[in-house]
PDB file of C-alpha atoms and ligand atoms in Angstrom:
ATOM      1  CA  MET A   5     110.557 110.817  97.072  1.00  0.00           C
ATOM      2  CA  LYS A   6     108.967 109.203 100.106  1.00  0.00           C
ATOM      3  CA  ILE A   7     109.691 105.491 100.405  1.00  0.00           C
ATOM      4  CA  GLY A   8     107.414 102.897 101.927  1.00  0.00           C
ATOM      5  CA  ILE A   9     108.563  99.376 102.670  1.00  0.00           C
ATOM      6  CA  ILE A  10     106.010  96.611 102.971  1.00  0.00           C
ATOM      7  CA  GLY A  11     107.499  93.703 104.897  1.00  0.00           C
ATOM      8  CA  GLY A  12     106.393  90.125 104.341  1.00  0.00           C
ATOM      9  CA  SER A  13     107.023  86.704 105.868  1.00  0.00           C
ATOM     10  CA  GLY A  14     110.325  86.728 107.745  1.00  0.00           C
ATOM     11  CA  LEU A  15     110.321  90.519 107.639  1.00  0.00           C
ATOM     12  CA  ASP A  16     107.547  91.579 109.997  1.00  0.00           C
ATOM     13  CA  SER A  17     110.297  93.735 111.407  1.00  0.00           C
ATOM     14  CA  ILE A  18     113.610  94.763 109.866  1.00  0.00           C
ATOM     15  CA  GLY A  19     116.731  94.225 111.931  1.00  0.00           C
ATOM     16  CA  ASN A  20     118.608  97.404 111.035  1.00  0.00           C
ATOM     17  CA  LEU A  21     115.518  99.629 111.002  1.00  0.00           C
ATOM     18  CA  VAL A  22     115.280 102.185 113.797  1.00  0.00           C
ATOM     19  CA  ALA A  23     111.626 103.016 114.477  1.00  0.00           C
ATOM     20  CA  LEU A  24     111.218 106.678 115.442  1.00  0.00           C
ATOM     21  CA  HIS A  25     107.494 106.553 116.091  1.00  0.00           C
ATOM     22  CA  GLN A  26     104.411 104.582 115.126  1.00  0.00           C
ATOM     23  CA  LYS A  27     101.004 105.646 113.918  1.00  0.00           C
ATOM     24  CA  SER A  28      97.730 103.767 113.439  1.00  0.00           C
ATOM     25  CA  VAL A  29      96.148 104.773 110.165  1.00  0.00           C
ATOM     26  CA  THR A  30      92.445 104.416 109.441  1.00  0.00           C
ATOM     27  CA  THR A  31      91.327 104.628 105.845  1.00  0.00           C
ATOM     28  CA  THR A  32      88.016 104.554 103.989  1.00  0.00           C
ATOM     29  CA  TYR A  33      88.753 100.862 103.484  1.00  0.00           C
ATOM     30  CA  GLY A  34      89.431 100.057 107.133  1.00  0.00           C
ATOM     31  CA  GLU A  35      92.550  99.635 109.231  1.00  0.00           C
ATOM     32  CA  ALA A  36      95.968  98.893 107.786  1.00  0.00           C
ATOM     33  CA  SER A  37      97.535  95.542 108.835  1.00  0.00           C
ATOM     34  CA  ALA A  38      99.457  97.253 111.649  1.00  0.00           C
ATOM     35  CA  PRO A  39     100.468 100.709 112.847  1.00  0.00           C
ATOM     36  CA  VAL A  40     103.008 102.117 110.392  1.00  0.00           C
ATOM     37  CA  SER A  41     106.514 102.853 111.637  1.00  0.00           C
ATOM     38  CA  PHE A  42     108.253 106.074 110.725  1.00  0.00           C
ATOM     39  CA  ALA A  43     111.788 104.824 110.741  1.00  0.00           C
ATOM     40  CA  LYS A  44     115.392 105.318 109.786  1.00  0.00           C
ATOM     41  CA  LEU A  45     117.317 102.716 107.873  1.00  0.00           C
ATOM     42  CA  ALA A  46     120.965 103.515 107.198  1.00  0.00           C
ATOM     43  CA  GLU A  47     120.311 107.266 107.481  1.00  0.00           C
ATOM     44  CA  SER A  48     117.323 107.152 105.102  1.00  0.00           C
ATOM     45  CA  GLU A  49     113.804 107.887 106.296  1.00  0.00           C
ATOM     46  CA  VAL A  50     111.258 105.251 105.446  1.00  0.00           C
ATOM     47  CA  ILE A  51     107.749 104.254 106.358  1.00  0.00           C
ATOM     48  CA  PHE A  52     107.445 100.578 107.225  1.00  0.00           C
ATOM     49  CA  LEU A  53     104.314  98.438 107.249  1.00  0.00           C
ATOM     50  CA  PRO A  54     104.276  94.683 108.005  1.00  0.00           C
ATOM     51  CA  ARG A  55     101.640  93.269 105.644  1.00  0.00           C
ATOM     52  CA  HIS A  56     100.777  90.265 107.832  1.00  0.00           C
ATOM     53  CA  GLY A  57     100.434  92.403 110.979  1.00  0.00           C
ATOM     54  CA  THR A  58     102.865  93.010 113.832  1.00  0.00           C
ATOM     55  CA  THR A  59     102.643  89.426 115.092  1.00  0.00           C
ATOM     56  CA  HIS A  60     102.292  87.785 111.677  1.00  0.00           C
ATOM     57  CA  SER A  61      98.630  86.914 112.268  1.00  0.00           C
ATOM     58  CA  ILE A  62      96.923  87.891 108.973  1.00  0.00           C
ATOM     59  CA  PRO A  63      96.948  85.233 106.226  1.00  0.00           C
ATOM     60  CA  PRO A  64      97.519  86.345 102.610  1.00  0.00           C
ATOM     61  CA  HIS A  65      93.859  86.136 101.535  1.00  0.00           C
ATOM     62  CA  LYS A  66      92.669  88.145 104.558  1.00  0.00           C
ATOM     63  CA  ILE A  67      95.107  91.071 104.225  1.00  0.00           C
ATOM     64  CA  ASN A  68      93.291  94.358 103.687  1.00  0.00           C
ATOM     65  CA  TYR A  69      95.448  95.352 100.710  1.00  0.00           C
ATOM     66  CA  ARG A  70      93.333  98.408  99.957  1.00  0.00           C
ATOM     67  CA  ALA A  71      93.720  99.766 103.509  1.00  0.00           C
ATOM     68  CA  ASN A  72      97.486  99.145 103.418  1.00  0.00           C
ATOM     69  CA  ILE A  73      98.088 100.939 100.127  1.00  0.00           C
ATOM     70  CA  SER A  74      95.614 103.682 100.962  1.00  0.00           C
ATOM     71  CA  ALA A  75      97.341 104.263 104.338  1.00  0.00           C
ATOM     72  CA  LEU A  76     100.756 104.632 102.675  1.00  0.00           C
ATOM     73  CA  HIS A  77      99.239 106.956 100.089  1.00  0.00           C
ATOM     74  CA  GLN A  78      97.645 109.102 102.820  1.00  0.00           C
ATOM     75  CA  LEU A  79     101.090 109.445 104.398  1.00  0.00           C
ATOM     76  CA  GLY A  80     102.538 110.737 101.129  1.00  0.00           C
ATOM     77  CA  VAL A  81     104.453 107.616 100.101  1.00  0.00           C
ATOM     78  CA  THR A  82     105.531 107.895  96.442  1.00  0.00           C
ATOM     79  CA  HIS A  83     107.594 104.678  96.090  1.00  0.00           C
ATOM     80  CA  ILE A  84     106.988 101.234  97.587  1.00  0.00           C
ATOM     81  CA  ILE A  85     109.498  98.414  97.904  1.00  0.00           C
ATOM     82  CA  SER A  86     107.499  95.313  98.637  1.00  0.00           C
ATOM     83  CA  ILE A  87     109.325  92.405 100.246  1.00  0.00           C
ATOM     84  CA  ALA A  88     108.036  88.869  99.852  1.00  0.00           C
ATOM     85  CA  ALA A  89     109.157  85.277 100.209  1.00  0.00           C
ATOM     86  CA  VAL A  90     108.393  83.176  97.132  1.00  0.00           C
ATOM     87  CA  GLY A  91     108.721  79.680  95.730  1.00  0.00           C
ATOM     88  CA  GLY A  92     111.011  79.077  92.737  1.00  0.00           C
ATOM     89  CA  ILE A  93     109.476  77.519  89.622  1.00  0.00           C
ATOM     90  CA  THR A  94     112.034  77.785  86.800  1.00  0.00           C
ATOM     91  CA  GLU A  95     115.603  76.547  87.008  1.00  0.00           C
ATOM     92  CA  ALA A  96     117.311  79.874  87.699  1.00  0.00           C
ATOM     93  CA  MET A  97     115.012  80.674  90.641  1.00  0.00           C
ATOM     94  CA  ALA A  98     116.862  78.656  93.262  1.00  0.00           C
ATOM     95  CA  PRO A  99     116.641  79.164  97.017  1.00  0.00           C
ATOM     96  CA  VAL A 100     117.904  81.640  98.401  1.00  0.00           C
ATOM     97  CA  LYS A 101     118.175  84.014  95.441  1.00  0.00           C
ATOM     98  CA  LEU A 102     116.774  87.523  95.367  1.00  0.00           C
ATOM     99  CA  VAL A 103     114.397  88.187  92.478  1.00  0.00           C
ATOM    100  CA  PHE A 104     113.143  91.519  91.135  1.00  0.00           C
ATOM    101  CA  PRO A 105     110.321  90.376  88.858  1.00  0.00           C
ATOM    102  CA  ASP A 106     109.198  92.334  85.816  1.00  0.00           C
ATOM    103  CA  GLN A 107     105.834  90.674  85.176  1.00  0.00           C
ATOM    104  CA  ILE A 108     102.835  89.235  87.013  1.00  0.00           C
ATOM    105  CA  ILE A 109     100.125  86.697  86.332  1.00  0.00           C
ATOM    106  CA  ASP A 110      97.298  86.953  88.846  1.00  0.00           C
ATOM    107  CA  TYR A 111      95.625  83.687  89.932  1.00  0.00           C
ATOM    108  CA  THR A 112      94.020  85.134  93.066  1.00  0.00           C
ATOM    109  CA  TYR A 113      90.264  85.419  93.515  1.00  0.00           C
ATOM    110  CA  ALA A 114      87.712  86.925  95.883  1.00  0.00           C
ATOM    111  CA  ARG A 115      90.054  89.690  97.091  1.00  0.00           C
ATOM    112  CA  GLU A 116      89.117  93.393  97.149  1.00  0.00           C
ATOM    113  CA  HIS A 117      91.371  94.166  94.216  1.00  0.00           C
ATOM    114  CA  THR A 118      90.607  97.719  93.070  1.00  0.00           C
ATOM    115  CA  PHE A 119      89.939 101.246  94.292  1.00  0.00           C
ATOM    116  CA  PHE A 120      87.878 101.773  91.119  1.00  0.00           C
ATOM    117  CA  ASP A 121      84.931  99.587  92.081  1.00  0.00           C
ATOM    118  CA  GLY A 122      82.256 101.888  90.673  1.00  0.00           C
ATOM    119  CA  THR A 123      81.090 103.200  94.051  1.00  0.00           C
ATOM    120  CA  ASP A 124      81.470 106.791  92.807  1.00  0.00           C
ATOM    121  CA  ASN A 125      79.562 105.965  89.601  1.00  0.00           C
ATOM    122  CA  LYS A 126      82.734 106.143  87.531  1.00  0.00           C
ATOM    123  CA  VAL A 127      84.298 103.450  85.379  1.00  0.00           C
ATOM    124  CA  GLU A 128      88.053 103.776  85.328  1.00  0.00           C
ATOM    125  CA  HIS A 129      90.698 101.569  83.699  1.00  0.00           C
ATOM    126  CA  ILE A 130      94.441 101.811  84.180  1.00  0.00           C
ATOM    127  CA  ASP A 131      97.410 100.668  82.120  1.00  0.00           C
ATOM    128  CA  PHE A 132      99.185  97.758  83.804  1.00  0.00           C
ATOM    129  CA  SER A 133     101.302  96.454  80.883  1.00  0.00           C
ATOM    130  CA  TYR A 134     104.494  96.729  82.936  1.00  0.00           C
ATOM    131  CA  PRO A 135     103.379  96.334  86.540  1.00  0.00           C
ATOM    132  CA  TYR A 136     106.641  97.204  88.303  1.00  0.00           C
ATOM    133  CA  ASP A 137     108.526 100.499  88.339  1.00  0.00           C
ATOM    134  CA  ALA A 138     111.643 100.311  86.144  1.00  0.00           C
ATOM    135  CA  GLY A 139     113.632 102.842  88.217  1.00  0.00           C
ATOM    136  CA  LEU A 140     113.063 100.983  91.470  1.00  0.00           C
ATOM    137  CA  ARG A 141     113.900  97.643  89.846  1.00  0.00           C
ATOM    138  CA  ASP A 142     117.144  99.092  88.478  1.00  0.00           C
ATOM    139  CA  ALA A 143     118.105 100.462  91.884  1.00  0.00           C
ATOM    140  CA  LEU A 144     117.433  97.063  93.483  1.00  0.00           C
ATOM    141  CA  ALA A 145     119.433  95.225  90.810  1.00  0.00           C
ATOM    142  CA  GLN A 146     122.382  97.628  90.968  1.00  0.00           C
ATOM    143  CA  SER A 147     122.482  97.355  94.763  1.00  0.00           C
ATOM    144  CA  ALA A 148     122.375  93.547  94.639  1.00  0.00           C
ATOM    145  CA  THR A 149     125.221  93.582  92.105  1.00  0.00           C
ATOM    146  CA  ALA A 150     127.263  95.959  94.273  1.00  0.00           C
ATOM    147  CA  LEU A 151     126.775  93.654  97.277  1.00  0.00           C
ATOM    148  CA  GLN A 152     127.456  90.535  95.185  1.00  0.00           C
ATOM    149  CA  LEU A 153     124.135  89.004  96.151  1.00  0.00           C
ATOM    150  CA  ALA A 154     122.836  86.286  93.819  1.00  0.00           C
ATOM    151  CA  HIS A 155     119.801  87.724  92.060  1.00  0.00           C
ATOM    152  CA  GLU A 156     117.568  87.637  88.978  1.00  0.00           C
ATOM    153  CA  THR A 157     116.269  90.753  87.280  1.00  0.00           C
ATOM    154  CA  THR A 158     113.603  89.295  85.031  1.00  0.00           C
ATOM    155  CA  ALA A 159     110.911  86.924  86.230  1.00  0.00           C
ATOM    156  CA  CYS A 160     107.183  86.528  86.006  1.00  0.00           C
ATOM    157  CA  TYR A 161     105.514  86.403  89.437  1.00  0.00           C
ATOM    158  CA  ALA A 162     102.517  84.083  89.840  1.00  0.00           C
ATOM    159  CA  ALA A 163     100.162  85.424  92.519  1.00  0.00           C
ATOM    160  CA  THR A 164      98.208  82.590  94.136  1.00  0.00           C
ATOM    161  CA  GLN A 165      95.358  82.632  96.607  1.00  0.00           C
ATOM    162  CA  GLY A 166      96.853  80.615  99.466  1.00  0.00           C
ATOM    163  CA  PRO A 167      97.098  79.968 102.272  1.00  0.00           C
ATOM    164  CA  ARG A 168      97.812  76.445 101.057  1.00  0.00           C
ATOM    165  CA  LEU A 169     100.770  75.881  98.779  1.00  0.00           C
ATOM    166  CA  GLU A 170     100.103  74.748  95.218  1.00  0.00           C
ATOM    167  CA  THR A 171      99.799  71.272  93.738  1.00  0.00           C
ATOM    168  CA  ALA A 172     102.572  70.068  91.425  1.00  0.00           C
ATOM    169  CA  ALA A 173     100.076  70.227  88.517  1.00  0.00           C
ATOM    170  CA  GLU A 174      99.197  73.839  89.320  1.00  0.00           C
ATOM    171  CA  ILE A 175     102.883  74.760  89.312  1.00  0.00           C
ATOM    172  CA  ALA A 176     103.413  72.886  86.005  1.00  0.00           C
ATOM    173  CA  ARG A 177     100.527  74.902  84.537  1.00  0.00           C
ATOM    174  CA  MET A 178     101.994  78.160  85.868  1.00  0.00           C
ATOM    175  CA  GLU A 179     105.356  77.288  84.310  1.00  0.00           C
ATOM    176  CA  LYS A 180     103.606  76.683  80.980  1.00  0.00           C
ATOM    177  CA  ASP A 181     101.939  80.069  81.405  1.00  0.00           C
ATOM    178  CA  GLY A 182     105.406  81.640  81.687  1.00  0.00           C
ATOM    179  CA  CYS A 183     105.711  82.084  85.462  1.00  0.00           C
ATOM    180  CA  ASP A 184     109.091  81.847  87.207  1.00  0.00           C
ATOM    181  CA  ILE A 185     108.260  82.424  90.860  1.00  0.00           C
ATOM    182  CA  VAL A 186     105.131  82.013  92.990  1.00  0.00           C
ATOM    183  CA  GLY A 187     103.830  83.885  96.011  1.00  0.00           C
ATOM    184  CA  MET A 188     100.545  84.739  97.704  1.00  0.00           C
ATOM    185  CA  THR A 189     100.703  88.475  98.370  1.00  0.00           C
ATOM    186  CA  GLY A 190     101.930  90.219  95.211  1.00  0.00           C
ATOM    187  CA  MET A 191      98.388  90.893  94.040  1.00  0.00           C
ATOM    188  CA  PRO A 192      96.328  92.981  94.381  1.00  0.00           C
ATOM    189  CA  GLU A 193      99.053  94.977  96.169  1.00  0.00           C
ATOM    190  CA  ALA A 194     100.888  95.919  92.955  1.00  0.00           C
ATOM    191  CA  VAL A 195      97.806  97.035  91.053  1.00  0.00           C
ATOM    192  CA  LEU A 196      96.423  99.056  93.962  1.00  0.00           C
ATOM    193  CA  ALA A 197      99.715 100.969  94.108  1.00  0.00           C
ATOM    194  CA  ARG A 198      99.463 101.626  90.366  1.00  0.00           C
ATOM    195  CA  GLU A 199      95.868 102.826  90.716  1.00  0.00           C
ATOM    196  CA  LEU A 200      97.053 105.468  93.196  1.00  0.00           C
ATOM    197  CA  GLY A 201     100.099 106.431  91.092  1.00  0.00           C
ATOM    198  CA  ILE A 202     102.656 104.983  93.519  1.00  0.00           C
ATOM    199  CA  ALA A 203     105.832 103.516  91.970  1.00  0.00           C
ATOM    200  CA  TYR A 204     106.081  99.909  93.145  1.00  0.00           C
ATOM    201  CA  ALA A 205     108.641  97.104  92.893  1.00  0.00           C
ATOM    202  CA  HIS A 206     108.914  93.697  94.391  1.00  0.00           C
ATOM    203  CA  CYS A 207     111.984  92.493  96.223  1.00  0.00           C
ATOM    204  CA  ALA A 208     111.309  88.759  96.378  1.00  0.00           C
ATOM    205  CA  PHE A 209     113.525  86.097  97.861  1.00  0.00           C
ATOM    206  CA  VAL A 210     113.183  82.416  97.091  1.00  0.00           C
ATOM    207  CA  VAL A 211     112.646  80.237 100.157  1.00  0.00           C
ATOM    208  CA  ASN A 212     111.731  76.898  98.536  1.00  0.00           C
ATOM    209  CA  TRP A 213     111.361  75.084  95.262  1.00  0.00           C
ATOM    210  CA  ALA A 214     107.688  75.268  94.290  1.00  0.00           C
ATOM    211  CA  ALA A 215     105.571  72.077  94.391  1.00  0.00           C
ATOM    212  CA  GLY A 216     107.016  69.331  92.180  1.00  0.00           C
ATOM    213  CA  LYS A 217     110.194  71.336  91.428  1.00  0.00           C
ATOM    214  CA  GLY A 218     113.747  70.843  92.718  1.00  0.00           C
ATOM    215  CA  ASP A 219     114.123  67.133  93.475  1.00  0.00           C
ATOM    216  CA  GLY A 220     110.333  66.752  93.353  1.00  0.00           C
ATOM    217  CA  SER A 221     109.899  66.014  97.051  1.00  0.00           C
ATOM    218  CA  VAL A 222     107.170  67.712  99.087  1.00  0.00           C
ATOM    219  CA  VAL A 223     107.710  71.300 100.179  1.00  0.00           C
ATOM    220  CA  SER A 224     109.477  71.343 103.530  1.00  0.00           C
ATOM    221  CA  MET A 225     108.239  73.946 106.021  1.00  0.00           C
ATOM    222  CA  ALA A 226     111.504  73.548 107.942  1.00  0.00           C
ATOM    223  CA  GLU A 227     113.441  74.457 104.794  1.00  0.00           C
ATOM    224  CA  ILE A 228     111.196  77.489 104.272  1.00  0.00           C
ATOM    225  CA  GLU A 229     111.813  78.630 107.868  1.00  0.00           C
ATOM    226  CA  ARG A 230     115.586  78.239 107.450  1.00  0.00           C
ATOM    227  CA  ASN A 231     115.631  80.133 104.169  1.00  0.00           C
ATOM    228  CA  LEU A 232     113.409  82.881 105.567  1.00  0.00           C
ATOM    229  CA  VAL A 233     116.179  83.659 108.048  1.00  0.00           C
ATOM    230  CA  SER A 234     119.018  83.836 105.516  1.00  0.00           C
ATOM    231  CA  GLY A 235     116.840  85.501 102.879  1.00  0.00           C
ATOM    232  CA  SER A 236     115.726  88.244 105.214  1.00  0.00           C
ATOM    233  CA  GLU A 237     119.334  88.928 106.228  1.00  0.00           C
ATOM    234  CA  GLN A 238     120.186  89.493 102.576  1.00  0.00           C
ATOM    235  CA  VAL A 239     117.151  91.735 102.127  1.00  0.00           C
ATOM    236  CA  CYS A 240     118.104  93.876 105.143  1.00  0.00           C
ATOM    237  CA  ASN A 241     121.595  94.409 103.672  1.00  0.00           C
ATOM    238  CA  LEU A 242     120.151  95.188 100.283  1.00  0.00           C
ATOM    239  CA  LEU A 243     117.674  97.718 101.677  1.00  0.00           C
ATOM    240  CA  SER A 244     120.395  99.808 103.298  1.00  0.00           C
ATOM    241  CA  THR A 245     122.239 100.053  99.983  1.00  0.00           C
ATOM    242  CA  VAL A 246     119.183 100.652  97.846  1.00  0.00           C
ATOM    243  CA  LEU A 247     117.841 103.384 100.128  1.00  0.00           C
ATOM    244  CA  HIS A 248     121.210 105.093 100.114  1.00  0.00           C
ATOM    245  CA  LYS A 249     121.095 105.034  96.308  1.00  0.00           C
ATOM    246  CA  LEU A 250     117.525 106.340  96.111  1.00  0.00           C
ATOM    247  CA  THR A 251     117.507 109.067  98.759  1.00  0.00           C
TER     248      THR A 251
HETATM  249  N1  HPA B 309     104.003  79.023  96.841  1.00  0.00           N
HETATM  250  C1  HPA B 309     103.313  80.134  97.144  1.00  0.00           C
HETATM  251  N2  HPA B 309     103.766  81.054  97.967  1.00  0.00           N
HETATM  252  C2  HPA B 309     104.980  80.881  98.522  1.00  0.00           C
HETATM  253  C3  HPA B 309     105.750  79.742  98.248  1.00  0.00           C
HETATM  254  C4  HPA B 309     105.239  78.766  97.351  1.00  0.00           C
HETATM  255  O1  HPA B 309     105.880  77.725  97.056  1.00  0.00           O
HETATM  256  N3  HPA B 309     106.890  79.862  98.968  1.00  0.00           N
HETATM  257  C5  HPA B 309     106.803  81.040  99.643  1.00  0.00           C
HETATM  258  N4  HPA B 309     105.639  81.656  99.382  1.00  0.00           N
END
């Protein structure tokens, strides 16, 4: 098992991660968001890639998801834990809970979303009924329980285009669709991992109530910033435990 961690907002670097060396990886699809770090986290070896770039300069819709997943695949990564800040839609998804979703609805558009784009004159379809790896989700949930971190183990993730946040009506529609949390980077990352046979799970943390939720006031960027700090602390703790369990 070779574990890759994709860091998101608030986790462009991981506090307790010791980088041993870095490598720039070029793929058929272009450059990954940043050089990957070969690193140690609580005695476990991991490969870390910040999806928004080293200085958090790449917005969600401009991330080269294919290059990122292809780079991790080239390096032999078999399992990806993908970290992401999200908004909470349904009542249980309060800031600053951790959420390990089990389903996705994809509302993104105009992103390079597949490796099977017909360029090699082949039409290929994959099963994506259950988009996240059950073993990784279990390990995340058991670690969160052991650390007594507030978390949810079932949730449907709404992937939105960004970079703007949603309207209250869009969130109401997503709730009707069955979505519990909302973020901008979960797709096509998850499906690209599946296309290459990499086990993938999301470790999301809620940084705000989605538009029109909570007390209905506008989404506060200051609140998001505050919750990014405490959420990423929780994620760092969780990662040490989950890696210990997996490796
Ligand atoms: N919407 C979309 N993406 C997000 C949000 C949100 O409310 N919060 C953090 N990422």
